[in-house]
Amino acid sequence: MMGAIINIGAEIGSGTMIDMNAVLGARASVGNNCHIGAGAVLAGVLEPPSAKPVVIEDNVMIGANAVVLEGINVGKGAVVAAGSIVTKDVPAGRVVAGIPARIIKNIEDLDKDKNKLLDDLRK
């Protein structure tokens, strides 16, 4: 099984799962209890230091093969659908999908059992 690529300066919070072939760019910051899907890319560069890093807040799910461009903030509890390309900040509690990603629904509309399943997997 292939591993993930975690570049220098990237930070990963506790309870976060990083699937195979995911790439975390330099200085990318991933919060607690997140799930970064297989083949997902969180863009980022180490230089210049003024470049804004990708920030993934707590309890975020990034689907397989999604791309989050440099400088993007994904808010707490958000979901990025598989294959999406995120070009703008994602507010907390929103679900985004598409190329470019756009808001398709609020997280409250999703089945809460999905969150319970993720919690059980982390135990």
PDB file of C-alpha atoms in Angstrom:
ATOM      1  CA  MET A   1       0.000   0.000   0.000  1.00  0.00           C
ATOM      2  CA  MET A   2       1.262   3.447  -0.883  1.00  0.00           C
ATOM      3  CA  GLY A   3       1.806   6.049   1.805  1.00  0.00           C
ATOM      4  CA  ALA A   4       0.934   9.715   1.873  1.00  0.00           C
ATOM      5  CA  ILE A   5       3.364  12.559   1.187  1.00  0.00           C
ATOM      6  CA  ILE A   6       3.630  14.987   4.089  1.00  0.00           C
ATOM      7  CA  ASN A   7       5.878  17.922   3.174  1.00  0.00           C
ATOM      8  CA  ILE A   8       8.113  19.866   5.532  1.00  0.00           C
ATOM      9  CA  GLY A   9       6.251  22.272   7.786  1.00  0.00           C
ATOM     10  CA  ALA A  10       2.862  20.568   7.445  1.00  0.00           C
ATOM     11  CA  GLU A  11       0.919  20.138  10.693  1.00  0.00           C
ATOM     12  CA  ILE A  12      -1.622  17.396  11.445  1.00  0.00           C
ATOM     13  CA  GLY A  13      -3.978  17.445  14.439  1.00  0.00           C
ATOM     14  CA  SER A  14      -4.786  14.507  16.686  1.00  0.00           C
ATOM     15  CA  GLY A  15      -7.307  11.935  15.529  1.00  0.00           C
ATOM     16  CA  THR A  16      -6.874  12.947  11.881  1.00  0.00           C
ATOM     17  CA  MET A  17      -6.765  10.220   9.206  1.00  0.00           C
ATOM     18  CA  ILE A  18      -4.655  10.708   6.068  1.00  0.00           C
ATOM     19  CA  ASP A  19      -5.405   8.147   3.333  1.00  0.00           C
ATOM     20  CA  MET A  20      -2.955   6.700   0.809  1.00  0.00           C
ATOM     21  CA  ASN A  21      -1.480   8.885  -1.919  1.00  0.00           C
ATOM     22  CA  ALA A  22      -2.674  12.105  -0.263  1.00  0.00           C
ATOM     23  CA  VAL A  23      -0.269  15.049  -0.524  1.00  0.00           C
ATOM     24  CA  LEU A  24       0.015  17.708   2.174  1.00  0.00           C
ATOM     25  CA  GLY A  25       1.963  20.691   0.893  1.00  0.00           C
ATOM     26  CA  ALA A  26       4.518  22.600   2.924  1.00  0.00           C
ATOM     27  CA  ARG A  27       2.957  24.521   5.820  1.00  0.00           C
ATOM     28  CA  ALA A  28      -0.496  22.976   5.287  1.00  0.00           C
ATOM     29  CA  SER A  29      -2.336  22.871   8.601  1.00  0.00           C
ATOM     30  CA  VAL A  30      -4.913  20.150   9.267  1.00  0.00           C
ATOM     31  CA  GLY A  31      -6.990  20.298  12.455  1.00  0.00           C
ATOM     32  CA  ASN A  32      -8.169  17.578  14.811  1.00  0.00           C
ATOM     33  CA  ASN A  33     -10.437  14.684  13.786  1.00  0.00           C
ATOM     34  CA  CYS A  34     -10.249  15.366  10.057  1.00  0.00           C
ATOM     35  CA  HIS A  35     -10.255  12.847   7.210  1.00  0.00           C
ATOM     36  CA  ILE A  36      -8.121  13.541   4.141  1.00  0.00           C
ATOM     37  CA  GLY A  37      -9.202  11.134   1.386  1.00  0.00           C
ATOM     38  CA  ALA A  38      -7.006   9.044  -0.895  1.00  0.00           C
ATOM     39  CA  GLY A  39      -5.211  11.093  -3.536  1.00  0.00           C
ATOM     40  CA  ALA A  40      -6.341  14.437  -2.094  1.00  0.00           C
ATOM     41  CA  VAL A  41      -3.946  17.369  -2.458  1.00  0.00           C
ATOM     42  CA  LEU A  42      -3.605  20.234   0.010  1.00  0.00           C
ATOM     43  CA  ALA A  43      -1.418  22.634  -1.966  1.00  0.00           C
ATOM     44  CA  GLY A  44       1.340  24.649  -0.380  1.00  0.00           C
ATOM     45  CA  VAL A  45       4.830  26.010  -0.762  1.00  0.00           C
ATOM     46  CA  LEU A  46       7.541  26.624   1.806  1.00  0.00           C
ATOM     47  CA  GLU A  47       8.877  29.765   0.120  1.00  0.00           C
ATOM     48  CA  PRO A  48       8.125  32.632   0.129  1.00  0.00           C
ATOM     49  CA  PRO A  49       7.159  32.757   3.797  1.00  0.00           C
ATOM     50  CA  SER A  50       4.517  35.366   2.954  1.00  0.00           C
ATOM     51  CA  ALA A  51       2.524  32.766   0.990  1.00  0.00           C
ATOM     52  CA  LYS A  52      -0.669  31.896   2.837  1.00  0.00           C
ATOM     53  CA  PRO A  53      -0.890  28.187   3.763  1.00  0.00           C
ATOM     54  CA  VAL A  54      -3.884  25.887   3.389  1.00  0.00           C
ATOM     55  CA  VAL A  55      -5.783  25.687   6.688  1.00  0.00           C
ATOM     56  CA  ILE A  56      -8.166  22.805   7.319  1.00  0.00           C
ATOM     57  CA  GLU A  57     -10.053  23.365  10.579  1.00  0.00           C
ATOM     58  CA  ASP A  58     -11.314  20.632  12.962  1.00  0.00           C
ATOM     59  CA  ASN A  59     -13.762  17.879  11.916  1.00  0.00           C
ATOM     60  CA  VAL A  60     -13.391  18.440   8.161  1.00  0.00           C
ATOM     61  CA  MET A  61     -13.751  15.678   5.571  1.00  0.00           C
ATOM     62  CA  ILE A  62     -11.844  16.050   2.288  1.00  0.00           C
ATOM     63  CA  GLY A  63     -12.971  13.514  -0.329  1.00  0.00           C
ATOM     64  CA  ALA A  64     -10.723  11.367  -2.493  1.00  0.00           C
ATOM     65  CA  ASN A  65      -8.805  13.178  -5.245  1.00  0.00           C
ATOM     66  CA  ALA A  66     -10.019  16.607  -4.124  1.00  0.00           C
ATOM     67  CA  VAL A  67      -7.620  19.540  -4.494  1.00  0.00           C
ATOM     68  CA  VAL A  68      -7.493  22.476  -2.076  1.00  0.00           C
ATOM     69  CA  LEU A  69      -5.478  25.321  -3.583  1.00  0.00           C
ATOM     70  CA  GLU A  70      -2.861  27.314  -1.693  1.00  0.00           C
ATOM     71  CA  GLY A  71      -4.136  29.886   0.791  1.00  0.00           C
ATOM     72  CA  ILE A  72      -7.603  28.370   1.152  1.00  0.00           C
ATOM     73  CA  ASN A  73      -9.295  28.001   4.552  1.00  0.00           C
ATOM     74  CA  VAL A  74     -11.798  25.157   5.011  1.00  0.00           C
ATOM     75  CA  GLY A  75     -13.998  25.895   8.030  1.00  0.00           C
ATOM     76  CA  LYS A  76     -14.829  23.630  10.946  1.00  0.00           C
ATOM     77  CA  GLY A  77     -17.051  20.668  10.121  1.00  0.00           C
ATOM     78  CA  ALA A  78     -17.079  21.288   6.360  1.00  0.00           C
ATOM     79  CA  VAL A  79     -17.116  18.540   3.720  1.00  0.00           C
ATOM     80  CA  VAL A  80     -15.312  18.719   0.364  1.00  0.00           C
ATOM     81  CA  ALA A  81     -16.727  16.199  -2.124  1.00  0.00           C
ATOM     82  CA  ALA A  82     -14.460  13.769  -3.957  1.00  0.00           C
ATOM     83  CA  GLY A  83     -12.802  15.197  -7.061  1.00  0.00           C
ATOM     84  CA  SER A  84     -13.613  18.808  -6.203  1.00  0.00           C
ATOM     85  CA  ILE A  85     -11.189  21.669  -6.769  1.00  0.00           C
ATOM     86  CA  VAL A  86     -11.472  24.259  -4.008  1.00  0.00           C
ATOM     87  CA  THR A  87     -10.541  27.754  -5.205  1.00  0.00           C
ATOM     88  CA  LYS A  88     -12.280  29.836  -2.508  1.00  0.00           C
ATOM     89  CA  ASP A  89     -12.588  29.613   1.278  1.00  0.00           C
ATOM     90  CA  VAL A  90     -15.222  27.172   2.538  1.00  0.00           C
ATOM     91  CA  PRO A  91     -17.357  28.409   5.459  1.00  0.00           C
ATOM     92  CA  ALA A  92     -17.806  26.203   8.527  1.00  0.00           C
ATOM     93  CA  GLY A  93     -20.557  23.622   8.298  1.00  0.00           C
ATOM     94  CA  ARG A  94     -20.916  23.645   4.508  1.00  0.00           C
ATOM     95  CA  VAL A  95     -20.667  20.918   1.868  1.00  0.00           C
ATOM     96  CA  VAL A  96     -18.899  21.878  -1.364  1.00  0.00           C
ATOM     97  CA  ALA A  97     -18.590  19.992  -4.645  1.00  0.00           C
ATOM     98  CA  GLY A  98     -17.548  20.532  -8.238  1.00  0.00           C
ATOM     99  CA  ILE A  99     -14.898  22.220 -10.346  1.00  0.00           C
ATOM    100  CA  PRO A 100     -14.595  24.823  -9.068  1.00  0.00           C
ATOM    101  CA  ALA A 101     -16.147  23.779  -5.770  1.00  0.00           C
ATOM    102  CA  ARG A 102     -19.327  25.565  -4.741  1.00  0.00           C
ATOM    103  CA  ILE A 103     -21.618  25.221  -1.742  1.00  0.00           C
ATOM    104  CA  ILE A 104     -24.300  22.596  -2.347  1.00  0.00           C
ATOM    105  CA  LYS A 105     -25.778  22.244   1.145  1.00  0.00           C
ATOM    106  CA  ASN A 106     -25.393  22.842   4.868  1.00  0.00           C
ATOM    107  CA  ILE A 107     -23.883  20.134   7.036  1.00  0.00           C
ATOM    108  CA  GLU A 108     -27.053  20.012   9.160  1.00  0.00           C
ATOM    109  CA  ASP A 109     -28.764  18.467   6.147  1.00  0.00           C
ATOM    110  CA  LEU A 110     -26.450  15.450   6.185  1.00  0.00           C
ATOM    111  CA  ASP A 111     -27.038  12.222   8.042  1.00  0.00           C
ATOM    112  CA  LYS A 112     -25.536  12.566  11.537  1.00  0.00           C
ATOM    113  CA  ASP A 113     -24.787   8.811  11.520  1.00  0.00           C
ATOM    114  CA  LYS A 114     -21.871   9.529   9.174  1.00  0.00           C
ATOM    115  CA  ASN A 115     -20.212  11.565  11.921  1.00  0.00           C
ATOM    116  CA  LYS A 116     -20.838   8.762  14.418  1.00  0.00           C
ATOM    117  CA  LEU A 117     -19.212   6.265  12.042  1.00  0.00           C
ATOM    118  CA  LEU A 118     -16.092   8.427  11.767  1.00  0.00           C
ATOM    119  CA  ASP A 119     -15.925   8.745  15.553  1.00  0.00           C
ATOM    120  CA  ASP A 120     -16.190   4.946  15.885  1.00  0.00           C
ATOM    121  CA  LEU A 121     -13.394   4.429  13.327  1.00  0.00           C
ATOM    122  CA  ARG A 122     -11.068   6.649  15.358  1.00  0.00           C
ATOM    123  CA  LYS A 123     -11.471   4.522  18.506  1.00  0.00           C
TER     124      LYS A 123
END
